[in-house]
mmCIF file of C-alpha atoms and ligand atoms in Angstrom:
data_model
loop_
_atom_site.group_PDB
_atom_site.id
_atom_site.type_symbol
_atom_site.label_atom_id
_atom_site.label_comp_id
_atom_site.label_asym_id
_atom_site.label_seq_id
_atom_site.Cartn_x
_atom_site.Cartn_y
_atom_site.Cartn_z
ATOM 1 C CA MET J 82 86.989 117.416 67.545
ATOM 2 C CA ASP J 83 86.372 117.673 71.298
ATOM 3 C CA LEU J 84 87.174 114.682 73.446
ATOM 4 C CA VAL J 85 83.649 113.978 74.686
ATOM 5 C CA ASN J 86 82.255 113.761 71.130
ATOM 6 C CA SER J 87 85.077 111.480 70.102
ATOM 7 C CA LEU J 88 83.855 108.992 72.743
ATOM 8 C CA ASN J 89 80.845 108.125 70.587
ATOM 9 C CA ASP J 90 81.225 104.697 69.001
ATOM 10 C CA ARG J 91 83.863 103.684 71.517
ATOM 11 C CA LEU J 92 83.764 101.215 74.385
ATOM 12 C CA LEU J 93 84.757 102.796 77.677
ATOM 13 C CA PHE J 94 87.314 100.950 79.814
ATOM 14 C CA ALA J 95 87.912 102.190 83.389
ATOM 15 C CA VAL J 96 91.417 101.896 84.837
ATOM 16 C CA PRO J 97 92.550 102.903 88.375
ATOM 17 C CA LYS J 98 94.004 106.402 88.060
ATOM 18 C CA LYS J 99 96.440 105.996 90.995
ATOM 19 C CA GLY J 100 97.256 103.744 93.898
ATOM 20 C CA ARG J 101 98.315 100.138 94.177
ATOM 21 C CA LEU J 102 96.684 98.864 90.987
ATOM 22 C CA HIS J 103 97.615 101.716 88.624
ATOM 23 C CA GLN J 104 101.052 100.656 87.331
ATOM 24 C CA ALA J 105 100.142 96.958 87.055
ATOM 25 C CA CYS J 106 97.146 97.986 84.904
ATOM 26 C CA LEU J 107 99.318 100.118 82.610
ATOM 27 C CA ASP J 108 101.719 97.170 82.220
ATOM 28 C CA LEU J 109 98.789 94.906 81.370
ATOM 29 C CA LEU J 110 97.482 97.337 78.736
ATOM 30 C CA GLN J 111 100.926 97.589 77.201
ATOM 31 C CA GLY J 112 101.341 93.807 77.192
ATOM 32 C CA SER J 113 97.935 93.521 75.476
ATOM 33 C CA ASP J 114 99.021 96.025 72.787
ATOM 34 C CA ILE J 115 96.265 98.486 73.701
ATOM 35 C CA GLN J 116 97.929 101.674 72.412
ATOM 36 C CA PHE J 117 97.012 105.078 73.793
ATOM 37 C CA HIS J 118 98.464 108.452 74.597
ATOM 38 C CA ARG J 119 97.276 110.142 77.780
ATOM 39 C CA HIS J 120 97.649 113.934 77.883
ATOM 40 C CA SER J 121 98.802 115.127 81.272
ATOM 41 C CA ARG J 122 95.900 116.055 83.579
ATOM 42 C CA LEU J 123 93.332 114.350 81.316
ATOM 43 C CA ASP J 124 91.513 111.329 82.726
ATOM 44 C CA ILE J 125 90.379 110.106 79.306
ATOM 45 C CA ALA J 126 92.658 108.624 76.649
ATOM 46 C CA LEU J 127 91.590 107.451 73.194
ATOM 47 C CA VAL J 128 92.993 104.091 72.130
ATOM 48 C CA LYS J 129 94.642 104.208 68.718
ATOM 49 C CA ASN J 130 94.173 100.620 67.561
ATOM 50 C CA PHE J 131 90.656 99.847 68.919
ATOM 51 C CA PRO J 132 87.301 101.645 69.153
ATOM 52 C CA LEU J 133 88.054 102.061 72.838
ATOM 53 C CA ALA J 134 88.662 104.904 75.291
ATOM 54 C CA LEU J 135 90.348 104.521 78.658
ATOM 55 C CA VAL J 136 88.887 106.418 81.608
ATOM 56 C CA PHE J 137 91.172 106.842 84.594
ATOM 57 C CA LEU J 138 89.067 106.717 87.780
ATOM 58 C CA PRO J 139 89.609 105.998 91.485
ATOM 59 C CA ALA J 140 89.524 102.213 92.017
ATOM 60 C CA ALA J 141 86.658 102.676 94.490
ATOM 61 C CA ASP J 142 84.421 104.386 91.890
ATOM 62 C CA ILE J 143 84.921 101.874 89.084
ATOM 63 C CA PRO J 144 82.229 99.366 90.255
ATOM 64 C CA THR J 145 79.660 102.197 90.275
ATOM 65 C CA PHE J 146 80.389 103.376 86.727
ATOM 66 C CA VAL J 147 80.594 99.847 85.313
ATOM 67 C CA GLY J 148 77.632 98.629 87.395
ATOM 68 C CA GLU J 149 75.385 101.339 86.020
ATOM 69 C CA GLY J 150 76.497 100.597 82.460
ATOM 70 C CA ARG J 151 78.077 104.033 81.949
ATOM 71 C CA VAL J 152 81.397 102.303 81.373
ATOM 72 C CA ASP J 153 81.644 98.907 79.655
ATOM 73 C CA LEU J 154 84.803 97.397 81.134
ATOM 74 C CA GLY J 155 86.931 98.050 84.185
ATOM 75 C CA ILE J 156 89.773 96.876 86.373
ATOM 76 C CA THR J 157 89.493 97.215 90.132
ATOM 77 C CA GLY J 158 89.910 95.173 93.312
ATOM 78 C CA ARG J 159 87.402 92.460 94.221
ATOM 79 C CA ASP J 160 87.205 94.244 97.595
ATOM 80 C CA GLN J 161 85.897 97.374 95.846
ATOM 81 C CA VAL J 162 83.225 95.396 94.015
ATOM 82 C CA ALA J 163 82.194 93.741 97.305
ATOM 83 C CA GLU J 164 82.045 97.153 99.015
ATOM 84 C CA HIS J 165 79.852 98.526 96.226
ATOM 85 C CA ASP J 166 77.584 95.446 96.190
ATOM 86 C CA ALA J 167 77.153 95.592 99.975
ATOM 87 C CA VAL J 168 75.193 98.821 99.588
ATOM 88 C CA THR J 169 73.865 98.441 96.015
ATOM 89 C CA PRO J 170 73.061 94.757 95.566
ATOM 90 C CA PRO J 171 73.316 93.669 91.920
ATOM 91 C CA THR J 172 70.121 93.072 89.967
ATOM 92 C CA GLU J 173 69.568 91.304 86.656
ATOM 93 C CA THR J 174 70.536 94.438 84.772
ATOM 94 C CA THR J 175 72.784 96.379 87.150
ATOM 95 C CA GLY J 176 75.995 95.489 88.904
ATOM 96 C CA VAL J 177 79.138 94.088 87.392
ATOM 97 C CA GLU J 178 80.203 90.704 86.041
ATOM 98 C CA GLU J 179 83.697 89.408 86.779
ATOM 99 C CA ILE J 180 85.385 88.273 83.560
ATOM 100 C CA LEU J 181 88.875 87.467 84.761
ATOM 101 C CA ASP J 182 90.976 87.231 87.912
ATOM 102 C CA LEU J 183 94.102 89.259 87.126
ATOM 103 C CA GLU J 184 96.043 87.739 90.054
ATOM 104 C CA PHE J 185 97.810 90.926 91.152
ATOM 105 C CA GLY J 186 96.814 93.339 93.934
ATOM 106 C CA ARG J 187 96.409 90.377 96.274
ATOM 107 C CA CYS J 188 95.355 91.486 99.758
ATOM 108 C CA LYS J 189 92.893 90.764 102.570
ATOM 109 C CA LEU J 190 90.417 93.095 104.217
ATOM 110 C CA GLN J 191 90.868 92.237 107.883
ATOM 111 C CA VAL J 192 89.554 93.195 111.295
ATOM 112 C CA GLN J 193 92.550 94.416 113.305
ATOM 113 C CA VAL J 194 92.956 95.338 116.973
ATOM 114 C CA PRO J 195 95.867 96.535 119.156
ATOM 115 C CA ASP J 196 98.380 93.730 119.478
ATOM 116 C CA LYS J 197 98.793 94.188 123.212
ATOM 117 C CA GLY J 198 95.118 94.903 123.966
ATOM 118 C CA PRO J 199 92.526 92.572 125.511
ATOM 119 C CA ILE J 200 90.459 91.908 122.352
ATOM 120 C CA THR J 201 91.074 88.606 120.598
ATOM 121 C CA ARG J 202 87.775 87.906 118.774
ATOM 122 C CA PRO J 203 85.694 90.133 116.439
ATOM 123 C CA GLU J 204 82.594 89.442 118.606
ATOM 124 C CA GLU J 205 84.261 91.451 121.380
ATOM 125 C CA LEU J 206 84.171 94.533 119.123
ATOM 126 C CA VAL J 207 80.363 94.494 118.873
ATOM 127 C CA GLY J 208 79.009 97.782 120.288
ATOM 128 C CA LYS J 209 82.426 99.433 120.054
ATOM 129 C CA ASN J 210 84.053 101.898 117.611
ATOM 130 C CA ILE J 211 85.409 100.716 114.267
ATOM 131 C CA VAL J 212 87.263 102.892 111.762
ATOM 132 C CA THR J 213 87.562 101.888 108.096
ATOM 133 C CA SER J 214 87.476 103.004 104.451
ATOM 134 C CA PHE J 215 85.115 100.067 103.757
ATOM 135 C CA VAL J 216 82.061 101.204 105.720
ATOM 136 C CA ASN J 217 79.540 99.065 103.827
ATOM 137 C CA LEU J 218 81.410 95.780 104.231
ATOM 138 C CA ALA J 219 82.306 96.602 107.839
ATOM 139 C CA SER J 220 78.687 97.569 108.654
ATOM 140 C CA ARG J 221 77.384 94.328 107.165
ATOM 141 C CA TYR J 222 80.062 92.280 108.923
ATOM 142 C CA PHE J 223 79.256 93.718 112.355
ATOM 143 C CA ALA J 224 75.490 93.674 111.710
ATOM 144 C CA ASP J 225 75.846 89.920 111.104
ATOM 145 C CA LEU J 226 77.758 89.552 114.369
ATOM 146 C CA GLU J 227 75.105 91.599 116.205
ATOM 147 C CA ALA J 228 72.349 89.447 114.714
ATOM 148 C CA GLY J 229 74.091 86.147 115.438
ATOM 149 C CA ASP J 230 74.227 84.424 118.785
ATOM 150 C CA ASP J 231 77.791 83.251 118.332
ATOM 151 C CA GLY J 232 79.228 84.753 121.455
ATOM 152 C CA ALA J 233 78.595 88.456 120.765
ATOM 153 C CA VAL J 234 79.045 90.683 123.772
ATOM 154 C CA THR J 235 75.641 91.712 125.109
ATOM 155 C CA ASN J 236 74.397 94.724 127.058
ATOM 156 C CA GLY J 237 73.664 93.032 130.356
ATOM 157 C CA ALA J 238 72.022 89.656 130.863
ATOM 158 C CA GLY J 239 70.553 88.478 127.574
ATOM 159 C CA ALA J 240 69.962 92.007 126.243
ATOM 160 C CA LYS J 241 70.434 92.757 122.528
ATOM 161 C CA PRO J 242 73.996 93.810 121.772
ATOM 162 C CA SER J 243 74.382 97.535 121.218
ATOM 163 C CA LYS J 244 75.072 98.750 117.699
ATOM 164 C CA THR J 245 78.677 98.893 116.558
ATOM 165 C CA THR J 246 79.771 102.353 115.400
ATOM 166 C CA ILE J 247 81.434 102.343 111.981
ATOM 167 C CA LYS J 248 83.318 105.523 111.060
ATOM 168 C CA TYR J 249 84.759 106.343 107.646
ATOM 169 C CA VAL J 250 88.311 107.580 107.084
ATOM 170 C CA GLY J 251 89.888 107.883 103.636
ATOM 171 C CA GLY J 252 93.411 106.668 104.479
ATOM 172 C CA SER J 253 95.955 105.917 107.211
ATOM 173 C CA VAL J 254 93.266 103.768 108.840
ATOM 174 C CA GLU J 255 95.936 101.989 110.871
ATOM 175 C CA ALA J 256 96.500 105.144 112.977
ATOM 176 C CA ALA J 257 92.940 105.137 114.360
ATOM 177 C CA CYS J 258 93.502 102.834 117.346
ATOM 178 C CA ALA J 259 96.670 104.611 118.518
ATOM 179 C CA LEU J 260 94.861 107.961 118.210
ATOM 180 C CA GLY J 261 92.063 106.683 120.453
ATOM 181 C CA VAL J 262 89.421 107.014 117.716
ATOM 182 C CA ALA J 263 88.791 103.279 117.341
ATOM 183 C CA ASP J 264 88.768 100.038 119.318
ATOM 184 C CA GLY J 265 89.423 98.168 116.089
ATOM 185 C CA ILE J 266 89.839 98.817 112.380
ATOM 186 C CA VAL J 267 88.878 97.074 109.157
ATOM 187 C CA ASP J 268 91.691 97.609 106.668
ATOM 188 C CA LEU J 269 93.639 95.952 103.867
ATOM 189 C CA VAL J 270 96.652 93.791 104.617
ATOM 190 C CA GLU J 271 99.153 92.583 102.059
ATOM 191 C CA SER J 272 102.605 91.992 103.577
ATOM 192 C CA GLY J 273 101.369 92.786 107.105
ATOM 193 C CA GLU J 274 104.117 95.393 107.537
ATOM 194 C CA THR J 275 101.781 98.385 108.070
ATOM 195 C CA MET J 276 99.790 96.435 110.659
ATOM 196 C CA ARG J 277 102.945 95.290 112.465
ATOM 197 C CA VAL J 278 104.475 98.766 112.605
ATOM 198 C CA ALA J 279 101.174 100.208 113.882
ATOM 199 C CA GLY J 280 101.111 97.610 116.713
ATOM 200 C CA LEU J 281 98.017 95.828 115.398
ATOM 201 C CA LYS J 282 97.050 92.191 114.844
ATOM 202 C CA ALA J 283 94.422 90.672 112.543
ATOM 203 C CA ILE J 284 91.647 88.720 114.236
ATOM 204 C CA SER J 285 89.374 88.026 111.283
ATOM 205 C CA THR J 286 89.139 88.299 107.481
ATOM 206 C CA VAL J 287 86.171 90.068 105.878
ATOM 207 C CA VAL J 288 87.126 89.669 102.180
ATOM 208 C CA GLU J 289 90.065 88.273 100.197
ATOM 209 C CA SER J 290 90.891 90.302 97.125
ATOM 210 C CA THR J 291 92.815 90.422 93.865
ATOM 211 C CA ALA J 292 92.434 92.767 90.926
ATOM 212 C CA ILE J 293 89.696 91.661 88.529
ATOM 213 C CA LEU J 294 88.522 92.546 85.025
ATOM 214 C CA ILE J 295 84.829 93.391 85.174
ATOM 215 C CA LYS J 296 82.175 94.217 82.602
ATOM 216 C CA SER J 297 78.816 95.879 82.683
ATOM 217 C CA LYS J 298 75.681 93.716 82.407
ATOM 218 C CA HIS J 299 74.389 96.206 79.844
ATOM 219 C CA PRO J 300 76.942 97.090 77.132
ATOM 220 C CA SER J 301 76.543 100.676 75.948
ATOM 221 C CA ASP J 302 76.657 99.737 72.246
ATOM 222 C CA PRO J 303 75.743 96.161 71.161
ATOM 223 C CA LYS J 304 77.815 96.399 67.985
ATOM 224 C CA LEU J 305 80.957 96.918 70.073
ATOM 225 C CA VAL J 306 80.399 93.866 72.307
ATOM 226 C CA LYS J 307 82.783 91.747 70.217
ATOM 227 C CA TYR J 308 85.624 94.009 71.354
ATOM 228 C CA ILE J 309 84.911 93.162 75.008
ATOM 229 C CA ASP J 310 85.703 89.509 74.296
ATOM 230 C CA LEU J 311 88.699 90.456 72.192
ATOM 231 C CA ILE J 312 90.185 92.677 74.902
ATOM 232 C CA ALA J 313 89.456 90.099 77.624
ATOM 233 C CA ASN J 314 91.201 87.495 75.467
ATOM 234 C CA ARG J 315 94.281 89.649 75.040
ATOM 235 C CA ILE J 316 94.487 90.369 78.753
ATOM 236 C CA ARG J 317 94.007 86.669 79.531
ATOM 237 C CA GLY J 318 96.952 85.920 77.225
ATOM 238 C CA VAL J 319 99.228 88.303 79.130
ATOM 239 C CA ILE J 320 98.143 86.963 82.535
ATOM 240 C CA THR J 321 98.767 83.374 81.419
ATOM 241 C CA ALA J 322 102.164 84.332 80.010
ATOM 242 C CA GLN J 323 103.098 85.821 83.390
ATOM 243 C CA LYS J 324 102.287 82.519 85.128
ATOM 244 C CA TYR J 325 104.315 80.249 82.838
ATOM 245 C CA VAL J 326 107.839 79.963 81.460
ATOM 246 C CA LEU J 327 108.971 78.045 78.403
ATOM 247 C CA CYS J 328 111.341 75.225 79.282
ATOM 248 C CA THR J 329 113.426 73.493 76.603
ATOM 249 C CA TYR J 330 115.786 70.562 77.103
ATOM 250 C CA ASN J 331 117.421 67.635 75.338
ATOM 251 C CA ILE J 332 116.944 64.092 76.592
ATOM 252 C CA GLU J 333 117.386 60.506 75.460
ATOM 253 C CA ARG J 334 114.156 59.228 73.923
ATOM 254 C CA THR J 335 114.136 56.238 76.336
ATOM 255 C CA LYS J 336 113.886 58.650 79.277
ATOM 256 C CA MET J 337 111.020 60.624 77.809
ATOM 257 C CA ASP J 338 108.301 58.868 79.852
ATOM 258 C CA ALA J 339 109.838 60.111 83.107
ATOM 259 C CA ALA J 340 110.446 63.560 81.642
ATOM 260 C CA ARG J 341 106.833 63.794 80.474
ATOM 261 C CA ASP J 342 105.661 63.077 84.013
ATOM 262 C CA ILE J 343 107.760 66.016 85.239
ATOM 263 C CA THR J 344 106.736 68.372 82.411
ATOM 264 C CA PRO J 345 103.306 67.366 81.109
ATOM 265 C CA GLY J 346 102.776 70.874 79.692
ATOM 266 C CA LYS J 347 99.449 72.627 79.341
ATOM 267 C CA ARG J 348 98.414 70.217 76.593
ATOM 268 C CA ALA J 349 101.525 68.090 76.007
ATOM 269 C CA PRO J 350 105.236 68.710 75.500
ATOM 270 C CA THR J 351 106.393 69.418 71.949
ATOM 271 C CA MET J 352 109.131 66.974 70.878
ATOM 272 C CA SER J 353 111.457 67.083 67.915
ATOM 273 C CA SER J 354 114.193 64.675 66.913
ATOM 274 C CA LEU J 355 117.789 65.730 67.279
ATOM 275 C CA GLU J 356 120.467 64.938 64.705
ATOM 276 C CA GLU J 357 122.048 62.735 67.369
ATOM 277 C CA GLU J 358 120.496 59.270 67.237
ATOM 278 C CA GLY J 359 118.159 58.428 70.156
ATOM 279 C CA TRP J 360 117.872 62.015 71.478
ATOM 280 C CA VAL J 361 114.937 64.406 71.394
ATOM 281 C CA ALA J 362 114.537 68.139 72.014
ATOM 282 C CA VAL J 363 111.569 69.044 74.200
ATOM 283 C CA SER J 364 109.793 72.371 74.497
ATOM 284 C CA VAL J 365 107.095 72.760 77.139
ATOM 285 C CA MET J 366 105.250 75.364 79.264
ATOM 286 C CA VAL J 367 105.899 75.062 83.011
ATOM 287 C CA PRO J 368 104.201 77.022 85.805
ATOM 288 C CA LYS J 369 106.714 79.693 86.872
ATOM 289 C CA ARG J 370 106.364 78.828 90.555
ATOM 290 C CA ASP J 371 107.445 75.180 89.891
ATOM 291 C CA ILE J 372 110.398 75.816 87.590
ATOM 292 C CA GLY J 373 113.250 75.373 90.098
ATOM 293 C CA ASN J 374 111.943 72.017 91.233
ATOM 294 C CA VAL J 375 111.191 70.936 87.647
ATOM 295 C CA MET J 376 114.762 71.741 86.514
ATOM 296 C CA ASP J 377 116.228 69.740 89.439
ATOM 297 C CA ARG J 378 114.070 66.746 88.591
ATOM 298 C CA LEU J 379 114.773 66.922 84.836
ATOM 299 C CA GLU J 380 118.506 67.060 85.472
ATOM 300 C CA ALA J 381 118.267 64.064 87.806
ATOM 301 C CA GLU J 382 116.494 62.129 85.002
ATOM 302 C CA GLY J 383 119.350 62.893 82.574
ATOM 303 C CA ALA J 384 118.014 65.948 80.716
ATOM 304 C CA GLU J 385 120.707 68.229 79.272
ATOM 305 C CA ASP J 386 120.900 71.820 78.024
ATOM 306 C CA ILE J 387 117.869 72.840 80.099
ATOM 307 C CA LEU J 388 116.928 76.410 79.176
ATOM 308 C CA VAL J 389 114.146 78.569 80.597
ATOM 309 C CA THR J 390 112.656 81.499 78.671
ATOM 310 C CA LYS J 391 110.286 84.195 79.890
ATOM 311 C CA LEU J 392 106.999 84.475 77.976
ATOM 312 C CA GLU J 393 105.817 87.916 76.861
ATOM 313 C CA ASN J 394 102.371 86.895 75.701
ATOM 314 C CA SER J 395 100.330 83.792 74.961
ATOM 315 C CA ARG J 396 97.197 82.304 73.480
ATOM 316 C CA THR J 397 96.733 78.884 74.985
ATOM 317 C CA SER J 398 94.090 76.291 75.695
ATOM 318 C CA PRO J 399 92.184 76.361 79.032
ATOM 319 C CA GLU J 400 94.178 75.681 82.225
ATOM 320 C CA THR J 401 92.816 72.231 82.983
ATOM 321 C CA ARG J 402 93.707 70.491 79.759
ATOM 322 C CA GLY J 403 96.725 68.188 80.073
ATOM 323 C CA SER J 404 98.292 69.817 83.126
ATOM 324 C CA GLY J 405 99.462 67.368 85.708
ATOM 325 C CA SER J 406 98.489 64.283 83.721
ATOM 326 C CA ARG J 407 100.412 62.202 81.259
ATOM 327 C CA THR J 408 99.261 62.815 77.732
ATOM 328 C CA PRO J 409 100.751 61.719 74.422
ATOM 329 C CA PRO J 410 103.271 64.133 72.944
ATOM 330 C CA SER J 411 102.156 66.417 70.141
ATOM 331 C CA ARG J 412 104.006 66.164 66.869
ATOM 332 C CA GLY J 413 106.348 69.041 66.727
HETATM 333 N N1 ATP W 656 98.690 96.887 100.348
HETATM 334 C C1 ATP W 656 98.037 96.462 99.283
HETATM 335 N N2 ATP W 656 98.480 95.426 98.620
HETATM 336 C C2 ATP W 656 97.843 94.970 97.522
HETATM 337 N N3 ATP W 656 96.731 95.518 97.018
HETATM 338 C C3 ATP W 656 96.259 96.554 97.658
HETATM 339 C C4 ATP W 656 96.883 97.087 98.803
HETATM 340 N N4 ATP W 656 96.210 98.149 99.196
HETATM 341 C C5 ATP W 656 95.210 98.250 98.319
HETATM 342 N N5 ATP W 656 95.228 97.285 97.396
HETATM 343 C C6 ATP W 656 94.291 97.074 96.266
HETATM 344 O O1 ATP W 656 94.293 98.255 95.500
HETATM 345 C C7 ATP W 656 92.988 98.830 95.518
HETATM 346 C C8 ATP W 656 93.134 100.334 95.523
HETATM 347 O O2 ATP W 656 93.717 100.721 96.749
HETATM 348 P P1 ATP W 656 94.558 102.059 96.889
HETATM 349 O O3 ATP W 656 94.658 102.370 98.354
HETATM 350 O O4 ATP W 656 95.803 101.945 96.131
HETATM 351 O O5 ATP W 656 93.559 103.021 96.139
HETATM 352 P P2 ATP W 656 93.543 104.540 95.924
HETATM 353 O O6 ATP W 656 92.649 104.752 94.747
HETATM 354 O O7 ATP W 656 94.925 105.100 95.890
HETATM 355 O O8 ATP W 656 92.752 104.988 97.208
HETATM 356 P P3 ATP W 656 93.134 105.906 98.409
HETATM 357 O O9 ATP W 656 93.346 107.266 97.840
HETATM 358 O O10 ATP W 656 91.925 105.772 99.276
HETATM 359 O O11 ATP W 656 94.383 105.273 99.031
HETATM 360 C C9 ATP W 656 92.341 98.249 96.763
HETATM 361 O O12 ATP W 656 90.951 98.287 96.694
HETATM 362 C C10 ATP W 656 92.887 96.851 96.780
HETATM 363 O O13 ATP W 656 92.154 96.035 95.899
HETATM 364 O O1 PRP W 657 100.200 94.924 104.539
HETATM 365 P P1 PRP W 657 100.927 96.005 103.814
HETATM 366 O O2 PRP W 657 101.773 95.479 102.706
HETATM 367 O O3 PRP W 657 101.716 96.899 104.735
HETATM 368 O O4 PRP W 657 99.841 96.925 103.075
HETATM 369 C C1 PRP W 657 98.719 97.414 103.762
HETATM 370 C C2 PRP W 657 98.571 98.893 103.620
HETATM 371 O O5 PRP W 657 98.354 99.228 102.237
HETATM 372 C C3 PRP W 657 97.173 100.014 102.123
HETATM 373 O O6 PRP W 657 97.395 101.363 102.328
HETATM 374 P P2 PRP W 657 98.180 102.313 101.338
HETATM 375 O O7 PRP W 657 99.652 102.111 101.476
HETATM 376 O O8 PRP W 657 97.627 102.127 99.956
HETATM 377 O O9 PRP W 657 97.875 103.778 101.885
HETATM 378 P P3 PRP W 657 96.629 104.426 102.626
HETATM 379 O O10 PRP W 657 96.828 104.101 104.078
HETATM 380 O O11 PRP W 657 96.725 105.865 102.353
HETATM 381 O O12 PRP W 657 95.374 103.801 102.055
HETATM 382 C C4 PRP W 657 96.317 99.534 103.283
HETATM 383 O O13 PRP W 657 95.318 100.479 103.636
HETATM 384 C C5 PRP W 657 97.343 99.331 104.391
HETATM 385 O O14 PRP W 657 97.607 100.521 105.098
#
């Protein structure tokens, strides 16, 4: 059977084919047990354990395919969705819906100018040359500055500011100022290393971005919609697992109130009695970023045998429940 015909009766799920988000997406699919084999050079892969096909596309094109309902699900950067929406505003039936923040691919789309140059505010770039891969967002950003009266540079006394020129380049945007093609650029910044090495500084942020799971407003096949929720749920489980670790420790029952304040858990810590009179074993989820501090505090309260285990996957209650507050322990 040819590949295109075998796409009938399958949801289509778009995944970045290269670039910064590609590997993290493959890891997420693996963690979610979405099994597929991709033949080399083919941008479509059938999933073995779901009525699903993966389509490998440039991150920038994914909002278009999902927004038009050609593809049901996708992963791309929030910046790419914003860039698409800036030129094709969503309607009731077109455009994408964000299902989940995937919390990787964190970066900022920023206005940058030469570090040692005279420009310090984005308003000073009005009427000048800007180079970017995000022409729609940059055009809207500078059109807003041109329209506003918040200090934009004008053409003579009180005259309307001249139009800012926005030029597209597909990569190495940071070279544009040094090459004399631009007075400023609009480009992504993560660590800031590229900007620093290119002798640039950020003077404003246009969009903050992370990778997101998006879905079409019009699923291609209503009887497959249940799989959208199922896949989103699986991916949510992996993302949650990446944010938490499982912490277990032993502590005297009389000290449990203090320990519960330190480790309230997502719902509540699970406690079980130890053979040793007056002692309990506790098992609780702790945000990964807090674990060092939590271990120090538990030890200071008298906890012993504190162990931390990485989570591979999870299905848990919503974030808000129990976290940070004292709640009664579950029976465990
Ligand atoms: N330095 C970065 N740090 C984190 N995320 C980034 C970074 N650069 C890009 N991204 C995210 O990854 C998305 C894809 O960017 P990337 O440049 O990897 O795409 P690409 O498809 O390889 O495009 P191109 O061929 O134009 O470079 C961006 O839209 C952004 O959301
Ligand atoms: O702040 P940093 O961590 O240095 O990351 C920022 C750089 O990453 C992206 O480019 P990428 O490396 O994807 O290559 P490109 O220039 O070809 O788009 C972006 O366009 C910046 O150049």
